[in-house]
């Protein structure tokens, strides 16, 4: 399927395929109090993954960030236990935030009341 502009020129995007990379946030980027799901271990290898498995932290597991100051260990809540992860291992964990359907406050969003 070719893409055309209104003036008759062809779109370059139609001729080139670009690799798409989905960038997931790391556990160290998640704010305190946020719930997320462990997606995958980005940098780590078998030993680091085994250590997480031994602590009960598996891909697909829901986590809640209890404390994250941007440096030092990240404290999480997983399977009813508080776990402290070192900054390096937390930086290797890719997560997906859990979005609950919160109502947005639109009282100040211009116009009619």
C-alpha atoms as an extended CHARMM CRD file, in Angstrom:
* protein
*
       113  EXT
         1         1  UNK       CA              0.0000000000        0.0000000000        0.0000000000  PROA      1               0.0000000000
         2         2  UNK       CA              1.5520000000        3.2690000000       -1.1350000000  PROA      2               0.0000000000
         3         3  UNK       CA              1.0320000000        6.5180000000        0.6940000000  PROA      3               0.0000000000
         4         4  UNK       CA              0.6070000000        9.6860000000       -1.3270000000  PROA      4               0.0000000000
         5         5  UNK       CA              0.5910000000       13.3370000000       -0.3940000000  PROA      5               0.0000000000
         6         6  UNK       CA             -2.2180000000       15.5600000000       -1.6730000000  PROA      6               0.0000000000
         7         7  UNK       CA              0.0690000000       17.1810000000       -4.2300000000  PROA      7               0.0000000000
         8         8  UNK       CA              0.8600000000       13.7990000000       -5.8220000000  PROA      8               0.0000000000
         9         9  UNK       CA              4.2730000000       13.1130000000       -4.2400000000  PROA      9               0.0000000000
        10        10  UNK       CA              4.9060000000        9.7030000000       -2.7460000000  PROA      10              0.0000000000
        11        11  UNK       CA              5.5830000000        9.3730000000        0.9560000000  PROA      11              0.0000000000
        12        12  UNK       CA              9.0450000000        8.0880000000        1.8270000000  PROA      12              0.0000000000
        13        13  UNK       CA              7.5980000000        6.1330000000        4.7240000000  PROA      13              0.0000000000
        14        14  UNK       CA              5.7620000000        3.9150000000        2.2550000000  PROA      14              0.0000000000
        15        15  UNK       CA              9.1030000000        2.8270000000        0.7450000000  PROA      15              0.0000000000
        16        16  UNK       CA             11.1420000000        2.2030000000        3.8680000000  PROA      16              0.0000000000
        17        17  UNK       CA             10.3490000000       -0.0050000000        6.7850000000  PROA      17              0.0000000000
        18        18  UNK       CA             11.6100000000        1.2240000000       10.1170000000  PROA      18              0.0000000000
        19        19  UNK       CA             12.2380000000       -1.1210000000       13.0210000000  PROA      19              0.0000000000
        20        20  UNK       CA              9.9320000000       -0.3520000000       15.9080000000  PROA      20              0.0000000000
        21        21  UNK       CA             11.3590000000       -0.5870000000       19.4020000000  PROA      21              0.0000000000
        22        22  UNK       CA              9.0360000000       -0.3810000000       22.3670000000  PROA      22              0.0000000000
        23        23  UNK       CA             10.8550000000        1.2140000000       25.2600000000  PROA      23              0.0000000000
        24        24  UNK       CA              9.6090000000        0.0940000000       28.6450000000  PROA      24              0.0000000000
        25        25  UNK       CA             10.4790000000        2.1020000000       31.7430000000  PROA      25              0.0000000000
        26        26  UNK       CA             12.9290000000        0.6220000000       34.2120000000  PROA      26              0.0000000000
        27        27  UNK       CA             12.0350000000        0.0000000000       37.8380000000  PROA      27              0.0000000000
        28        28  UNK       CA             14.3890000000        2.8260000000       38.8840000000  PROA      28              0.0000000000
        29        29  UNK       CA             12.2320000000        5.2790000000       36.8780000000  PROA      29              0.0000000000
        30        30  UNK       CA              8.9720000000        4.4100000000       38.6620000000  PROA      30              0.0000000000
        31        31  UNK       CA              7.7010000000        6.7770000000       41.3530000000  PROA      31              0.0000000000
        32        32  UNK       CA              6.8850000000        5.8070000000       44.9210000000  PROA      32              0.0000000000
        33        33  UNK       CA              3.4170000000        4.3010000000       45.3400000000  PROA      33              0.0000000000
        34        34  UNK       CA              3.0850000000        3.1870000000       41.7160000000  PROA      34              0.0000000000
        35        35  UNK       CA              1.9900000000       -0.3380000000       40.8780000000  PROA      35              0.0000000000
        36        36  UNK       CA              3.5660000000       -2.0480000000       37.8970000000  PROA      36              0.0000000000
        37        37  UNK       CA              4.1700000000       -5.4330000000       36.2990000000  PROA      37              0.0000000000
        38        38  UNK       CA              7.6110000000       -6.9740000000       35.8260000000  PROA      38              0.0000000000
        39        39  UNK       CA              7.9700000000       -7.3880000000       32.0530000000  PROA      39              0.0000000000
        40        40  UNK       CA             11.5370000000       -8.6050000000       31.5800000000  PROA      40              0.0000000000
        41        41  UNK       CA             15.1130000000       -8.3850000000       32.7540000000  PROA      41              0.0000000000
        42        42  UNK       CA             16.9740000000       -6.2160000000       30.2490000000  PROA      42              0.0000000000
        43        43  UNK       CA             20.6340000000       -6.6230000000       31.2030000000  PROA      43              0.0000000000
        44        44  UNK       CA             21.4940000000       -9.3660000000       33.5340000000  PROA      44              0.0000000000
        45        45  UNK       CA             22.0780000000      -12.8730000000       32.4370000000  PROA      45              0.0000000000
        46        46  UNK       CA             21.0750000000      -16.1260000000       34.0120000000  PROA      46              0.0000000000
        47        47  UNK       CA             22.5040000000      -15.5030000000       37.5060000000  PROA      47              0.0000000000
        48        48  UNK       CA             20.7070000000      -12.1950000000       37.9980000000  PROA      48              0.0000000000
        49        49  UNK       CA             17.4220000000      -13.6650000000       36.7360000000  PROA      49              0.0000000000
        50        50  UNK       CA             17.8420000000      -16.6650000000       39.0430000000  PROA      50              0.0000000000
        51        51  UNK       CA             18.3670000000      -14.3390000000       42.0030000000  PROA      51              0.0000000000
        52        52  UNK       CA             15.0910000000      -12.5600000000       41.2090000000  PROA      52              0.0000000000
        53        53  UNK       CA             13.2840000000      -15.8890000000       40.8290000000  PROA      53              0.0000000000
        54        54  UNK       CA             14.6350000000      -16.9840000000       44.2190000000  PROA      54              0.0000000000
        55        55  UNK       CA             13.0920000000      -13.8250000000       45.7310000000  PROA      55              0.0000000000
        56        56  UNK       CA              9.7430000000      -14.5850000000       44.0570000000  PROA      56              0.0000000000
        57        57  UNK       CA             10.0450000000      -11.8700000000       41.4260000000  PROA      57              0.0000000000
        58        58  UNK       CA              9.0150000000      -13.4070000000       38.1110000000  PROA      58              0.0000000000
        59        59  UNK       CA              8.0800000000      -11.8600000000       34.7550000000  PROA      59              0.0000000000
        60        60  UNK       CA              4.3660000000      -11.0170000000       34.8780000000  PROA      60              0.0000000000
        61        61  UNK       CA              4.4740000000      -10.4860000000       38.6420000000  PROA      61              0.0000000000
        62        62  UNK       CA              2.7490000000       -7.3370000000       39.9840000000  PROA      62              0.0000000000
        63        63  UNK       CA              4.9940000000       -5.0470000000       42.0500000000  PROA      63              0.0000000000
        64        64  UNK       CA              4.4000000000       -1.8980000000       44.0800000000  PROA      64              0.0000000000
        65        65  UNK       CA              7.2060000000        0.6120000000       44.5610000000  PROA      65              0.0000000000
        66        66  UNK       CA              7.4020000000        1.5010000000       48.2490000000  PROA      66              0.0000000000
        67        67  UNK       CA             10.4860000000        3.7170000000       48.1170000000  PROA      67              0.0000000000
        68        68  UNK       CA             12.5850000000        5.0090000000       45.2240000000  PROA      68              0.0000000000
        69        69  UNK       CA             14.8130000000        8.0100000000       45.7160000000  PROA      69              0.0000000000
        70        70  UNK       CA             16.4660000000        7.7830000000       42.2980000000  PROA      70              0.0000000000
        71        71  UNK       CA             19.7100000000        6.4530000000       43.7320000000  PROA      71              0.0000000000
        72        72  UNK       CA             20.4720000000        3.5790000000       46.0460000000  PROA      72              0.0000000000
        73        73  UNK       CA             18.1680000000        0.6100000000       46.6010000000  PROA      73              0.0000000000
        74        74  UNK       CA             14.5720000000        0.4530000000       45.4080000000  PROA      74              0.0000000000
        75        75  UNK       CA             12.1070000000       -0.9290000000       47.9480000000  PROA      75              0.0000000000
        76        76  UNK       CA              9.2140000000       -2.8990000000       46.4460000000  PROA      76              0.0000000000
        77        77  UNK       CA              6.2410000000       -4.8750000000       47.7040000000  PROA      77              0.0000000000
        78        78  UNK       CA              5.8000000000       -8.2490000000       45.9920000000  PROA      78              0.0000000000
        79        79  UNK       CA              3.7340000000      -11.2900000000       47.0390000000  PROA      79              0.0000000000
        80        80  UNK       CA              3.0480000000       -9.8350000000       50.4790000000  PROA      80              0.0000000000
        81        81  UNK       CA              6.7060000000       -9.1150000000       51.2660000000  PROA      81              0.0000000000
        82        82  UNK       CA              8.8860000000       -6.0200000000       51.2420000000  PROA      82              0.0000000000
        83        83  UNK       CA             12.0160000000       -6.5220000000       49.1490000000  PROA      83              0.0000000000
        84        84  UNK       CA             14.9640000000       -4.1670000000       48.6890000000  PROA      84              0.0000000000
        85        85  UNK       CA             16.6480000000       -4.3620000000       45.2870000000  PROA      85              0.0000000000
        86        86  UNK       CA             20.0210000000       -2.8240000000       44.5770000000  PROA      86              0.0000000000
        87        87  UNK       CA             20.0490000000        0.0510000000       42.1020000000  PROA      87              0.0000000000
        88        88  UNK       CA             21.8720000000       -1.9320000000       39.3940000000  PROA      88              0.0000000000
        89        89  UNK       CA             19.4710000000       -4.8530000000       39.4050000000  PROA      89              0.0000000000
        90        90  UNK       CA             16.4550000000       -2.5040000000       39.6330000000  PROA      90              0.0000000000
        91        91  UNK       CA             17.7840000000       -0.5610000000       36.6250000000  PROA      91              0.0000000000
        92        92  UNK       CA             17.8070000000       -3.8020000000       34.6140000000  PROA      92              0.0000000000
        93        93  UNK       CA             14.1410000000       -4.6120000000       35.3210000000  PROA      93              0.0000000000
        94        94  UNK       CA             11.7220000000       -3.3890000000       32.6590000000  PROA      94              0.0000000000
        95        95  UNK       CA              8.1920000000       -2.7930000000       33.9150000000  PROA      95              0.0000000000
        96        96  UNK       CA              4.7790000000       -1.7200000000       32.6810000000  PROA      96              0.0000000000
        97        97  UNK       CA              2.7600000000        0.6030000000       34.8900000000  PROA      97              0.0000000000
        98        98  UNK       CA             -0.7090000000       -0.5740000000       35.8520000000  PROA      98              0.0000000000
        99        99  UNK       CA             -3.2420000000        2.0560000000       34.8160000000  PROA      99              0.0000000000
       100       100  UNK       CA             -6.4500000000        2.0990000000       36.7790000000  PROA      100             0.0000000000
       101       101  UNK       CA             -9.2830000000        4.0880000000       35.1820000000  PROA      101             0.0000000000
       102       102  UNK       CA             -8.9460000000        7.2120000000       37.3010000000  PROA      102             0.0000000000
       103       103  UNK       CA            -11.3290000000       10.0730000000       36.6500000000  PROA      103             0.0000000000
       104       104  UNK       CA             -9.5910000000       13.1670000000       35.4070000000  PROA      104             0.0000000000
       105       105  UNK       CA            -10.3310000000       16.4690000000       37.0600000000  PROA      105             0.0000000000
       106       106  UNK       CA            -11.7070000000       18.5710000000       34.2360000000  PROA      106             0.0000000000
       107       107  UNK       CA            -13.1390000000       21.3730000000       36.3760000000  PROA      107             0.0000000000
       108       108  UNK       CA            -10.4450000000       23.7620000000       35.1960000000  PROA      108             0.0000000000
       109       109  UNK       CA            -10.4420000000       22.6020000000       31.5690000000  PROA      109             0.0000000000
       110       110  UNK       CA            -11.6330000000       25.7620000000       29.8770000000  PROA      110             0.0000000000
       111       111  UNK       CA            -15.0360000000       26.8270000000       28.9660000000  PROA      111             0.0000000000
       112       112  UNK       CA            -18.3770000000       25.6370000000       30.2060000000  PROA      112             0.0000000000
       113       113  UNK       CA            -19.2650000000       24.6380000000       33.7240000000  PROA      113             0.0000000000
